[in-house]
C-alpha positions in Angstrom: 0.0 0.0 0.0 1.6 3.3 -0.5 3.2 4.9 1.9 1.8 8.1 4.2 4.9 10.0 2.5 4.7 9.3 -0.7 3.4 12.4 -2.1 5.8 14.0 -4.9 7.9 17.3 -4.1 8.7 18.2 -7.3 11.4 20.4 -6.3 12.4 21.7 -2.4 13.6 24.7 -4.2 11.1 26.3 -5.9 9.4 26.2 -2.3 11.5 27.9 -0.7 10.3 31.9 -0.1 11.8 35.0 1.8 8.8 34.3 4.5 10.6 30.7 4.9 12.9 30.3 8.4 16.9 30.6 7.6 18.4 26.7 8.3 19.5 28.4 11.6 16.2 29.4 12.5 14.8 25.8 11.8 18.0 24.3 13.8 17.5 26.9 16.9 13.6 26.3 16.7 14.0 22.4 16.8 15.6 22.8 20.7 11.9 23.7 21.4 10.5 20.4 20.4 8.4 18.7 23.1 7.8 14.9 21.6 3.9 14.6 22.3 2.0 11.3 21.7 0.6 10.0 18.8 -3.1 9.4 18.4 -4.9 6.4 17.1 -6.1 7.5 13.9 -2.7 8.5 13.2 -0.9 5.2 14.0 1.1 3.7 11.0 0.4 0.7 9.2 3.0 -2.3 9.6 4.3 -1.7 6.2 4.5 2.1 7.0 6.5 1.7 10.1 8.9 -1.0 8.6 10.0 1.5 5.3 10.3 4.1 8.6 12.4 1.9 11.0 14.9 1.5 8.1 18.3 2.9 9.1 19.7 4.2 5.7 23.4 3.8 5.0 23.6 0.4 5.7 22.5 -0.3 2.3 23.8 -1.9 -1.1 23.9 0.7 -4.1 24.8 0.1 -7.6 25.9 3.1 -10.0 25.2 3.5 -13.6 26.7 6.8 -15.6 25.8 7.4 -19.3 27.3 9.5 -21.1 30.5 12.3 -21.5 33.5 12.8 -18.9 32.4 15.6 -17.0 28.5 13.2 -16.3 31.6 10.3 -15.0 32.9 12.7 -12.9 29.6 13.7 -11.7 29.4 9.8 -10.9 32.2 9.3 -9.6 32.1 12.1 -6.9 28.2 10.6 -6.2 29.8 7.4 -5.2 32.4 8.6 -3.0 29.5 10.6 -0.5 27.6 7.6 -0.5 30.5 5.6 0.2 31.7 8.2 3.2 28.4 8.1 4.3 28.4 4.3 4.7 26.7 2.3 1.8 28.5 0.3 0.2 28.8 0.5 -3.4 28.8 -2.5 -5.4 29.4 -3.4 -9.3 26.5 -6.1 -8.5 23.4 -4.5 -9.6 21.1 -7.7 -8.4 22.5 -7.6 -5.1 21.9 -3.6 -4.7 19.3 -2.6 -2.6 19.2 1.1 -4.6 20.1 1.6 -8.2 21.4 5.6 -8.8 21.1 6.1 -12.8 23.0 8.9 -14.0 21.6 9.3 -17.5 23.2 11.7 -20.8 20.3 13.0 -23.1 22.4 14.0 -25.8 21.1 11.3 -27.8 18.2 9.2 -28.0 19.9 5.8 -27.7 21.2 6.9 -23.9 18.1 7.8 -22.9 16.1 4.8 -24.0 18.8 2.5 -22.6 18.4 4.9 -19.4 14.8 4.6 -19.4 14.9 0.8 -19.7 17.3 0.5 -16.7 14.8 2.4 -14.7 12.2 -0.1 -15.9 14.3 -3.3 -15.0 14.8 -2.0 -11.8 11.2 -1.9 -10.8 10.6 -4.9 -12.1 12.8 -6.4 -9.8 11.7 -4.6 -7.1 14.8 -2.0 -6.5 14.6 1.3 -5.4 15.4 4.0 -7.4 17.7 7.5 -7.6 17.7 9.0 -10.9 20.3 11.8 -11.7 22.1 13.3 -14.6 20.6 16.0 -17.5 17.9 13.8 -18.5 15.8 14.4 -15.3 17.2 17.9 -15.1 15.6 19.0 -18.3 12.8 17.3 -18.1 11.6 16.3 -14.5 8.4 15.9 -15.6 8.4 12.7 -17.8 6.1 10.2 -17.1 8.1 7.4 -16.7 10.6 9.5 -14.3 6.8 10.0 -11.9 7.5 9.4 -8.2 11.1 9.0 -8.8 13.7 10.8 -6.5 15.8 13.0 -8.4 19.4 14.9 -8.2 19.6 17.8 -10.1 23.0 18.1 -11.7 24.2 21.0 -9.2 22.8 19.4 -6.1 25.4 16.1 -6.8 26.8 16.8 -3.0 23.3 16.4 -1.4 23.2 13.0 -3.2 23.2 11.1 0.7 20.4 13.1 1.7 18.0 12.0 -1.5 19.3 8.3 -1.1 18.0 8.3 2.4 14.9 9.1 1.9 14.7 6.6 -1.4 15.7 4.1 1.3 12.6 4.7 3.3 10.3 5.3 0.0 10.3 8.7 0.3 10.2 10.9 -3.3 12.6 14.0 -3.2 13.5 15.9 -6.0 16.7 18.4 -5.7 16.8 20.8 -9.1 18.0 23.9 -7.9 21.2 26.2 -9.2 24.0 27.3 -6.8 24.4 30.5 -6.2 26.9 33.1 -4.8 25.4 36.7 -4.1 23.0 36.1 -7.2 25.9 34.6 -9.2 25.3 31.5 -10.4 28.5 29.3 -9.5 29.8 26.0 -11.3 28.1 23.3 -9.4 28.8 21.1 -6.0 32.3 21.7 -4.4 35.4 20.1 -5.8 36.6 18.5 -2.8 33.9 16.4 -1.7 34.9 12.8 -1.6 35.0 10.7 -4.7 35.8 7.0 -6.1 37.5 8.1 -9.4 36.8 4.8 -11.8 40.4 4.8 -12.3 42.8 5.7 -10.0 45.0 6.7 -12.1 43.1 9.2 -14.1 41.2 12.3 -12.0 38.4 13.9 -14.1 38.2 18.3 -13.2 35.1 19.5 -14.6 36.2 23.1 -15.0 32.6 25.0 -15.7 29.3 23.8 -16.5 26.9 25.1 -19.2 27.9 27.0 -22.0 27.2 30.6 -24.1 26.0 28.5 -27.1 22.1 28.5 -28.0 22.7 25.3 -30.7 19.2 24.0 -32.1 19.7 20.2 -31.7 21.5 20.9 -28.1 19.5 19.3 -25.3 22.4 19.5 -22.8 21.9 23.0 -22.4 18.2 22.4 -21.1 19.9 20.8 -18.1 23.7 22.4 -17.1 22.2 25.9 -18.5 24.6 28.9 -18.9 28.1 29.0 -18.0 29.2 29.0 -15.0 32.6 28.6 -14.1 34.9 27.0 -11.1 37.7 29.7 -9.7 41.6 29.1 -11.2 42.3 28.5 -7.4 40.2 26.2 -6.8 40.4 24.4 -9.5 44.3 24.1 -9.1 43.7 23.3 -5.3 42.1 19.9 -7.0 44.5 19.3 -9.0 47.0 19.6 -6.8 44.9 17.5 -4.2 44.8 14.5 -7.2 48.4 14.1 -7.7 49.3 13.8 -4.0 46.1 10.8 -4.3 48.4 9.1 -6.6 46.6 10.4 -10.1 49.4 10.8 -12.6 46.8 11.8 -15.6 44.5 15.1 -15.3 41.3 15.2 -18.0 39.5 18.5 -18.0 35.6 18.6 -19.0 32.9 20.9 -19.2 30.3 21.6 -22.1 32.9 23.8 -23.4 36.3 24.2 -22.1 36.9 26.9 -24.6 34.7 29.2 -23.0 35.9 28.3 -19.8 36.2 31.8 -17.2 34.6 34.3 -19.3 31.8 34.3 -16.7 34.2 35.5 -13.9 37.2 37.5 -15.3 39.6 34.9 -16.8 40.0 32.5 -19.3 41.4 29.0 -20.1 45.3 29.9 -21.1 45.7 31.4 -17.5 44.0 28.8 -15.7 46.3 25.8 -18.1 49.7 27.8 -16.8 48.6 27.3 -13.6 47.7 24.2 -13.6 51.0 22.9 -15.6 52.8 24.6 -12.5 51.4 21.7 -10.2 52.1 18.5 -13.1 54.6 16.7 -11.6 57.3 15.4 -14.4 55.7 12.3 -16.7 52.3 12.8 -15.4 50.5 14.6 -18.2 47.3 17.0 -18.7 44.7 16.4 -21.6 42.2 19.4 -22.5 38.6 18.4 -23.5 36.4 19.5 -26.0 36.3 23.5 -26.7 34.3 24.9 -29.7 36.0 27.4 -32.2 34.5 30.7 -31.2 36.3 30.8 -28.1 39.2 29.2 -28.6 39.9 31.3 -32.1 40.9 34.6 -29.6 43.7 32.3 -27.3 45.7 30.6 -30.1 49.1 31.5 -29.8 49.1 30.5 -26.0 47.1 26.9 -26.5 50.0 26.2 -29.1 52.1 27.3 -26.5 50.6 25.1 -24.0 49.9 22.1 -26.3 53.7 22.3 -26.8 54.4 21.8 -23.2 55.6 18.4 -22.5 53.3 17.5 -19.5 50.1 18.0 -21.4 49.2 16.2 -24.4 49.3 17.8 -27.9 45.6 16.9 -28.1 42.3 19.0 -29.2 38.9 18.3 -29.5 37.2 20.6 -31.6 33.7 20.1 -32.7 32.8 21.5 -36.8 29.3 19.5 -36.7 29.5 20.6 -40.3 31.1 21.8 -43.3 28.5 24.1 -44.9 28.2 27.2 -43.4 24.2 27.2 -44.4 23.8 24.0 -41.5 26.3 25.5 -39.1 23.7 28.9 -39.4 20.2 26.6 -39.1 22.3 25.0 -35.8 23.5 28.2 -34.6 27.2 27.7 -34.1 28.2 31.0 -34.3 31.3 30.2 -36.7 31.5 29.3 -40.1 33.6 26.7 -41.3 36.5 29.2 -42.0 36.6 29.9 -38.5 37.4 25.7 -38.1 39.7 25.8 -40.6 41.4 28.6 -39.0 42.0 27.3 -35.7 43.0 23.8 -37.4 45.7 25.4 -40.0 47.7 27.4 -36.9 47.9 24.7 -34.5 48.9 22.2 -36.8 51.7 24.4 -38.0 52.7 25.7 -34.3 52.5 22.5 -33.0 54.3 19.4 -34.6 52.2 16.5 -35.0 49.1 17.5 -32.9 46.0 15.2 -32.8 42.5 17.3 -33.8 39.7 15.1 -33.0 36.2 16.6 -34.5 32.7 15.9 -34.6 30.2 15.6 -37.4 26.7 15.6 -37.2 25.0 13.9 -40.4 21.1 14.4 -41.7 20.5 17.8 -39.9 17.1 19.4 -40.9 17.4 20.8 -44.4 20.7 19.3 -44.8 21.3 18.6 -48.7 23.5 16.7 -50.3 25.8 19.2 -51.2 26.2 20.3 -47.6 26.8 16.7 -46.9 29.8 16.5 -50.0 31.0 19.8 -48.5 31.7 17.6 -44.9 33.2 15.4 -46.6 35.9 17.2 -48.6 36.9 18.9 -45.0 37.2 15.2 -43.6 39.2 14.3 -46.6 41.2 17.2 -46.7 42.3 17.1 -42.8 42.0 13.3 -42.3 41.3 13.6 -38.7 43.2 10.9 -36.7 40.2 11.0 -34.7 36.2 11.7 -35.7 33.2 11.3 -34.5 30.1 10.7 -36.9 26.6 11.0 -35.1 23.2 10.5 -36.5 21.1 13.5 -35.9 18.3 12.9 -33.2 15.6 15.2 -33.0 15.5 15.6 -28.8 12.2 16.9 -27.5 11.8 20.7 -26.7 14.9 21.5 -29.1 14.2 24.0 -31.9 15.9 21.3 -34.6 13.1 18.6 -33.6 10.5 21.1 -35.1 12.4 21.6 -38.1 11.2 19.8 -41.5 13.3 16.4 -40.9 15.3 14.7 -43.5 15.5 10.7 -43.9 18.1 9.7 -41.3 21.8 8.2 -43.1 24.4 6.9 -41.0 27.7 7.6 -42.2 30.1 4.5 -41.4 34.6 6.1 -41.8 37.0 3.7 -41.4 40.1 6.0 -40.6 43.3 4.9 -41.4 46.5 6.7 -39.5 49.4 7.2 -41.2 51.9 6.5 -38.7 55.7 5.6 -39.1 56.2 2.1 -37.5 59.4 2.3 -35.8 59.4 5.6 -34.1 61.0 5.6 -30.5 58.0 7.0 -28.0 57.4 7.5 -24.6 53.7 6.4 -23.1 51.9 6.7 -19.9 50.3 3.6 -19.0 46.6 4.1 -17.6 44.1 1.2 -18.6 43.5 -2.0 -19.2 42.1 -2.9 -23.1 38.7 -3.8 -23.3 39.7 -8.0 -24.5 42.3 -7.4 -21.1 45.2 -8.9 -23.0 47.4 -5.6 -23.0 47.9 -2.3 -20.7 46.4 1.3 -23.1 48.9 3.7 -23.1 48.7 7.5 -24.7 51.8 9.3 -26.2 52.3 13.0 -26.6 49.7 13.3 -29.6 47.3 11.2 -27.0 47.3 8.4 -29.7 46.3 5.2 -28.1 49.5 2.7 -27.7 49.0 -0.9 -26.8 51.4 -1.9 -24.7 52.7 -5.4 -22.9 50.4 -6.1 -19.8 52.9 -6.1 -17.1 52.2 -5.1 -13.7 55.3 -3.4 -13.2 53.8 -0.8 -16.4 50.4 0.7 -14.4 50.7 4.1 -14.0 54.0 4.6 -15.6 55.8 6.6 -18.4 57.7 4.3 -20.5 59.7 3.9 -23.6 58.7 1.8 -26.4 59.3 1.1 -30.5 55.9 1.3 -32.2 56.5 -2.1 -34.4 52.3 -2.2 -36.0 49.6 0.7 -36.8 46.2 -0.8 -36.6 43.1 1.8 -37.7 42.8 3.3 -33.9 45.2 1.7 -32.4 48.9 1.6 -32.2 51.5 -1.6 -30.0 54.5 -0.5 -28.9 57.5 -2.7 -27.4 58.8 -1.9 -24.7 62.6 -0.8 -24.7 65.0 -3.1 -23.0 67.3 -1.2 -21.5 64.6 1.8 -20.5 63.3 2.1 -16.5 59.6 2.6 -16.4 59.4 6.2 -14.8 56.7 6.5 -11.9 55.0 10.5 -12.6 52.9 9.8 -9.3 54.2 11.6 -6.1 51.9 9.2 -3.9 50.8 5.5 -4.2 47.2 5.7 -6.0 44.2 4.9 -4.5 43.0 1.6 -4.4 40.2 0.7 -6.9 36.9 2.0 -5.3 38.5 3.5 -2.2 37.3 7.0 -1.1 39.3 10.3 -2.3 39.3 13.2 -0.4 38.2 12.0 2.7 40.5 14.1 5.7 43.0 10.9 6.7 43.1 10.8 10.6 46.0 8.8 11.9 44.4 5.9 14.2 46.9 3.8 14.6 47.2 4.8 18.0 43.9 3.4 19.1 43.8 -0.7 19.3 41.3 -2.2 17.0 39.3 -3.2 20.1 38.9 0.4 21.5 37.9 1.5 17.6 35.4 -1.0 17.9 33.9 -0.4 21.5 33.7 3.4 20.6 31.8 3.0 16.9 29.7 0.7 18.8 29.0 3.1 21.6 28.0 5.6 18.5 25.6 2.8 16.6 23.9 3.0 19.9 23.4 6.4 20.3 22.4 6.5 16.6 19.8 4.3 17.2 18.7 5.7 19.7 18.2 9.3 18.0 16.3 7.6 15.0 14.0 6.1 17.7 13.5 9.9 19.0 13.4 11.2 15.6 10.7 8.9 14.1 8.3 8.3 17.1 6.1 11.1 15.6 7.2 11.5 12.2 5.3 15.1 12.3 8.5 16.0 14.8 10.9 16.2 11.7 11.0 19.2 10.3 14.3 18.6 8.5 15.1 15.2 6.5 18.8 16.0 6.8 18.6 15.8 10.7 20.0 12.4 11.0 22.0 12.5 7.9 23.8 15.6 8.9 24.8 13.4 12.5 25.9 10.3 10.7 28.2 12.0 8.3 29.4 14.8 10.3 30.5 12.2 13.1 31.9 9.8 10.5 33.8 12.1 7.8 35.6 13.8 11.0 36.0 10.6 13.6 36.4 7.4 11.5 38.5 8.3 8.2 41.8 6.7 9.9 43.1 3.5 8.1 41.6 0.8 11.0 39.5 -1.7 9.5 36.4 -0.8 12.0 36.4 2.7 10.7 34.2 2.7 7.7 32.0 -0.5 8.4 28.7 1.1 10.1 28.2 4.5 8.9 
């Protein structure tokens, strides 16, 4: 039977006026509380008080992320709050008690596989969390109804939303952060996180963008830019590489664009960063569209010459007639690619351009079409994307006149010279597991031998065979692999940025007597708590105890530390 909560808030924010008491106000008013006694009619049903009496984070969640870098960072940083908090994440997803889906809605593919997974999970009875910019544009979709959601800037009050999930509650978190009216980059950068590889720390530098592009539904849900300040953006990096990371990726909707919102731009925040890249680990930029990046050439080629950060671009053309880049609303032309192509390969030996291409865009002929191709055969991009367009719901493209939809299939073939001398950081593991991925300067993919001895290491290798994406280096005999971290990394699916308290000094047995002195008490305030359930006037007050006691007590290395809470 439903439960007596289960009526939808469809977002805390929006209910929040100036007549509303401050969160001190509600935490000096709850001192006041006199517990009074509940009345008949208003007794709970068995099944009621059992979803009630559940004690969230001592539960089972699996993750799922669709989607681009900076939505796996979003993830990632998800997972590490709910794994301070207590739960235990697991790769499992039948033995979860709680599935969070962090969905993409760029496409329509990712949202229909994202939509399915919500399905499967309520057919096998799972609770649900649903996060990510499908839910942020559109809350309101049927199939997302009495779902809890997690706005993409509300990613560090993911505990509080699983919580209530736990007990069946519905709470949907879609609000902006804000500064003084300024709308600021999202959830802080140094909340903890379980990075999916230890090796590799993903920055997300701003979110949204100063596009208005037809077909975009992204920017229904990260909005405009906002961007992260130099410092404390560099105050992450620099917290990463001491965490063992010896590989930086920085994301955002458009990197290019990054700062202009607050007084700076991206070639002052890449000098500082490149000040705190300690020697072989290495820097990759993400994707930046031309507009902004056209004004800052002569210092990117300056910075992709630097030889801590790859010599690596993604920049997105979508088209090569200047008619389909106007009905998108690019705000370039195709000269302005060219331009921006044509410099950096001449300032910067051997750089890799990666582009994408958007085929069968409303109105698009088949001269436009020939007119993408010629660019693609003129520049033979090592690396290119070729999407069919989707027509996403809301967009002004989806109301265009449509064309039949064409896939375009490329097989690109790069002309590499087998024998060169290079040197590699090893990262990954290849998807069949039978070698270690490596990235050279030009962040070309090098398979490598899979030796233990090679993870998270610069080494030296002979390319001896160029396959269509791929190249396999040897390694070279009399070459030491060269270890870029300044710290051991992070074990796979431990917690980063957790404060580390040294509590050695405390016997396992006292660690143990004093968290179970604390599960008491816990207890015992949930019992207070939830005798009247009309007594809370704040879901967080429980949450708020649990973490605040474990994130500062019970971060130390003993094993008892992070089992309860």
């Amino acid at each position: 039977m439903p439960s007596a909560c289960d009526s939808l808030i469809d977002d805390i924010e929006d209910m929040v006026s100036s007549n509303d008491p401050t969160p001190h106000e509600r935490q000096s008013a709850r001192k006041s509380i006199i517990p009074r006694s509940r009345k008949k009619k208003e007794l709970l049903s068995n099944e009621e008080l059992q979803a009630d009496s559940l004690i969230p984070g001592t539960q089972k969640i699996w993750m799922k992320t669709w989607g681009c870098s900076h939505n796996n960072s979003d993830g990632e940083y998800m997972a590490g709050q709910l794994a301070a908090s207590g739960y235990k994440m697991t790769d499992d997803p039948s033995e979860a008690d709680l599935w969070v889906l962090n969905s993409c809605t760029v496409k329509n593919p990712a949202e229909d596989h994202f939509r399915n997974s919500i399905k499967k999970a309520q057919e096998q009875q799972k609770k649900v969390v649903v996060a990510g910019c499908v839910p942020q544009a559109q809350p309101r979709m049927e199939y997302l109804k009495g779902l809890s959601i997690i706005g993409v800037q509300q990613i560090d009050r993911v505990v509080e939303v699983v919580d209530e999930a736990v007990k069946g509650h519905s709470v949907r978190l879609l609000g902006q952060k804000k500064d003084g009216g300024r709308r600021l980059g999202g959830a802080r950068l140094d909340l903890p996180k379980i990075r999916k590889n230890p090796l590799i720390e993903i920055i997300s530098i701003n979110t949204g963008c100063l596009n208005a592009c037809t077909y975009c539904k992204t920017k229904h849900a990260r909005g405009d830019l906002a961007s992260y300040p130099v410092e404390e953006l560099v105050e992450r990096a620099r917290q990463s590489f001491q965490e063992g990371v010896c590989e930086i990726w920085l994301t955002s909707e458009d990197t290019g664009a990054y700062g202009r919102d607050i007084g700076t731009d991206l070639p002052t925040l890449l000098w500082k960063l490149v000040e705190e890249i300690p020697e072989g680990a290495m820097l990759r930029l993400g994707m930046t569209n031309p507009p902004y990046i056209l004004e800052h050439l002569e210092e990117m080629a300056k910075i992709l010459n630097h030889p801590r950060v790859y010599a690596f671009l993604h920049v997105p053309v979508q088209s090569a007639s200047d008619s389909v880049l106007m009905d998108m609303k690019r705000e370039y032309c195709v000269n302005d690619f060219r331009q921006v192509v044509d410099f950096l390969k001449e300032r910067v030996p051997g750089v890799t351009i990666a582009t994408d291409i958007i085929c069968g865009f409303p109105g698009e002929t088949e001269e436009d079409f020939q007119e993408t191709i010629e660019l693609v055969k003129c520049y033979k991009f090592p690396s290119l994307f070729i999407n069919q367009f989707y027509p996403r719901p809301g967009t002004p493209a989806a109301k265009m006149e449509q064309v039949p939809a064409h896939v375009v299939r490329a097989d690109q073939h790069t002309s590499l010279t087998v024998g060169e001398r290079q040197h590699v950081l090893v990262t990954e593991e290849s998807f069949d597991t039978q070698f270690y991925v490596a990235h050279n300067k030009f962040y070309e993919q090098v398979l490598v031998p899979k030796r233990l001895e090679f993870k998270g290491k610069m080494i030296e290798v002979d390319i001896y065979e160029a396959g269509k994406h791929f190249l396999k280096g040897r390694p070279v005999e009399d070459s030491k692999p060269f270890t870029p971290s300044i710290a051991a990394p992070l074990q796979k699916g431990e917690v980063s940025g957790l404060l580390q308290v040294n509590m050695h000094t405390y016997s396992h047995m006292n660690c143990k007597n004093y968290l179970f002195v604390f599960a008491l008490v816990s207890v015992s305030l949930r019992s207070y708590y939830e005798e009247d359930l009309a007594l809370i006037d704040d879901v967080n007050s429980f949450t708020d105890f649990r973490q605040h006691l474990h994130c500062n007590l019970y971060q130390g290395s003993c094993g008892y530390c992070r089992i309860i809470f």
